[in-house]
XYZ file of C-alpha atoms in Angstrom:
160
model
C 0.000 0.000 0.000
C 1.609 3.248 -1.148
C -0.134 6.598 -0.831
C 0.857 10.237 -0.738
C -2.045 12.302 0.535
C -2.435 16.033 1.101
C -5.317 17.123 3.331
C -6.059 20.804 4.001
C -8.320 21.768 6.902
C -9.558 25.307 7.524
C -9.353 27.107 10.788
C -12.685 27.795 12.400
C -14.313 30.441 14.495
C -16.800 29.095 16.972
C -18.954 30.640 19.674
C -20.129 33.340 17.282
C -22.271 36.031 18.889
C -25.470 34.739 20.455
C -24.943 31.340 18.768
C -22.644 30.154 21.591
C -21.761 26.508 20.827
C -24.126 26.335 17.816
C -22.684 28.702 15.186
C -19.320 28.132 13.548
C -17.526 29.325 10.455
C -14.600 28.057 8.365
C -11.888 30.688 7.871
C -9.339 31.309 5.119
C -6.429 30.058 7.220
C -5.398 26.435 6.935
C -3.406 23.594 8.384
C -1.931 21.376 5.669
C -1.091 17.726 6.291
C 1.151 15.728 3.950
C 0.854 11.994 4.571
C 3.021 9.189 3.289
C 1.783 5.654 3.726
C 4.204 2.934 2.666
C 6.305 0.102 4.089
C 8.418 2.644 6.061
C 5.496 4.337 7.814
C 5.672 4.306 11.604
C 3.530 7.231 12.834
C 6.244 9.849 12.462
C 4.753 13.302 12.986
C 6.816 16.372 12.124
C 6.363 19.977 11.133
C 7.022 20.796 7.503
C 10.556 21.940 8.492
C 11.210 18.500 10.101
C 11.041 19.757 13.693
C 9.038 17.707 16.189
C 5.684 18.802 17.565
C 5.176 19.552 21.258
C 2.749 16.669 21.790
C 2.538 12.917 21.413
C 0.446 9.941 22.485
C -2.996 10.848 23.826
C -2.272 14.544 23.177
C -1.867 13.880 19.434
C -5.445 14.597 18.351
C -4.754 13.658 14.723
C -3.778 10.172 15.868
C -6.743 10.027 18.284
C -9.190 10.953 15.514
C -7.595 8.464 13.131
C -7.752 5.604 15.633
C -11.342 6.512 16.535
C -12.327 6.327 12.859
C -10.919 2.784 12.635
C -12.570 1.808 15.920
C -15.985 3.050 14.790
C -16.089 2.174 11.098
C -13.406 -0.460 10.518
C -13.732 -2.773 13.518
C -11.038 -5.424 13.866
C -8.867 -3.635 11.276
C -5.597 -2.368 12.709
C -5.005 1.314 11.909
C -2.507 1.667 9.071
C 0.688 3.515 10.092
C 1.427 6.818 8.409
C 4.134 9.461 8.392
C 2.972 13.058 8.281
C 4.508 16.470 7.862
C 2.364 19.378 8.976
C 2.332 22.970 7.808
C 0.530 24.467 10.785
C -0.886 27.964 10.506
C -3.450 27.703 13.303
C -2.146 28.535 16.777
C -2.268 25.753 19.359
C -5.063 26.557 21.806
C -5.523 29.908 20.094
C -9.244 29.799 19.448
C -9.087 29.074 15.706
C -9.928 25.382 15.846
C -6.507 23.709 15.912
C -7.909 20.760 17.869
C -10.865 20.474 15.467
C -8.385 20.573 12.587
C -6.403 17.675 14.030
C -9.443 15.506 14.804
C -10.948 16.248 11.392
C -7.811 15.324 9.467
C -7.594 12.053 11.422
C -11.136 11.183 10.336
C -10.480 12.363 6.763
C -7.404 10.131 6.477
C -9.325 7.170 7.903
C -12.163 7.824 5.453
C -9.735 8.047 2.495
C -8.187 4.679 3.358
C -11.639 3.203 4.002
C -12.751 4.225 0.466
C -9.553 2.892 -1.120
C -9.280 -0.463 0.641
C -12.200 -1.550 2.813
C -15.585 -0.765 1.225
C -16.226 -4.362 0.179
C -16.260 -5.483 3.800
C -17.336 -2.301 5.619
C -19.829 0.276 4.280
C -18.730 3.892 4.358
C -20.330 5.991 7.094
C -22.496 8.866 5.950
C -21.400 12.429 6.630
C -23.941 12.847 9.454
C -22.336 10.010 11.402
C -18.854 11.437 10.878
C -19.940 14.935 11.953
C -21.654 13.530 15.039
C -18.609 11.504 16.118
C -16.234 14.418 15.542
C -18.455 16.676 17.632
C -18.660 14.064 20.393
C -14.874 13.822 20.491
C -14.449 17.583 20.823
C -17.565 18.139 22.931
C -19.614 20.357 20.621
C -20.061 20.735 16.870
C -19.338 24.433 16.259
C -15.655 23.841 15.434
C -15.589 20.340 13.978
C -18.505 20.794 11.563
C -17.066 23.800 9.677
C -13.614 22.171 9.785
C -15.054 19.121 8.000
C -17.491 20.715 5.545
C -16.478 24.397 5.433
C -18.780 27.385 5.313
C -20.943 29.005 7.951
C -22.824 26.381 9.936
C -25.478 26.040 12.568
C -25.187 22.658 14.227
C -26.489 21.042 17.370
C -27.308 17.682 18.909
C -30.898 16.529 18.695
C -32.243 13.638 20.770
C -35.080 11.658 19.230
């Protein structure tokens, strides 16, 4: 399995005006992720200039989102190792959705590999399911929804 994948995720602005945790908007600032998946992949995560990031393990939200995608939609399939270089333009914990960006790209990578290699055995989840799970991971949908689909969104949880 050999893939080179570029995924771009917009920054987001959440908690807009009286919308609190309901209104969110994708911005024209992006994090870019350049993945390589081949026989040498071993979950190496670096900045685009080859410097390490200040987090790992459970603090690596890209990895957490990626593993969660496999857990939810590809049960009993071991997550495929990747190497990634990141061009990060969103500040960490700066209010522009850097955590949503990381979770979203983890799901997007999982979904890409799902489409390429596993649809015969496991059906693809619909976008509603992906948006719900992303929002559950972050706690509310106003950052993850615009990070995944772009635009200006109004999103909330509804119990039937």
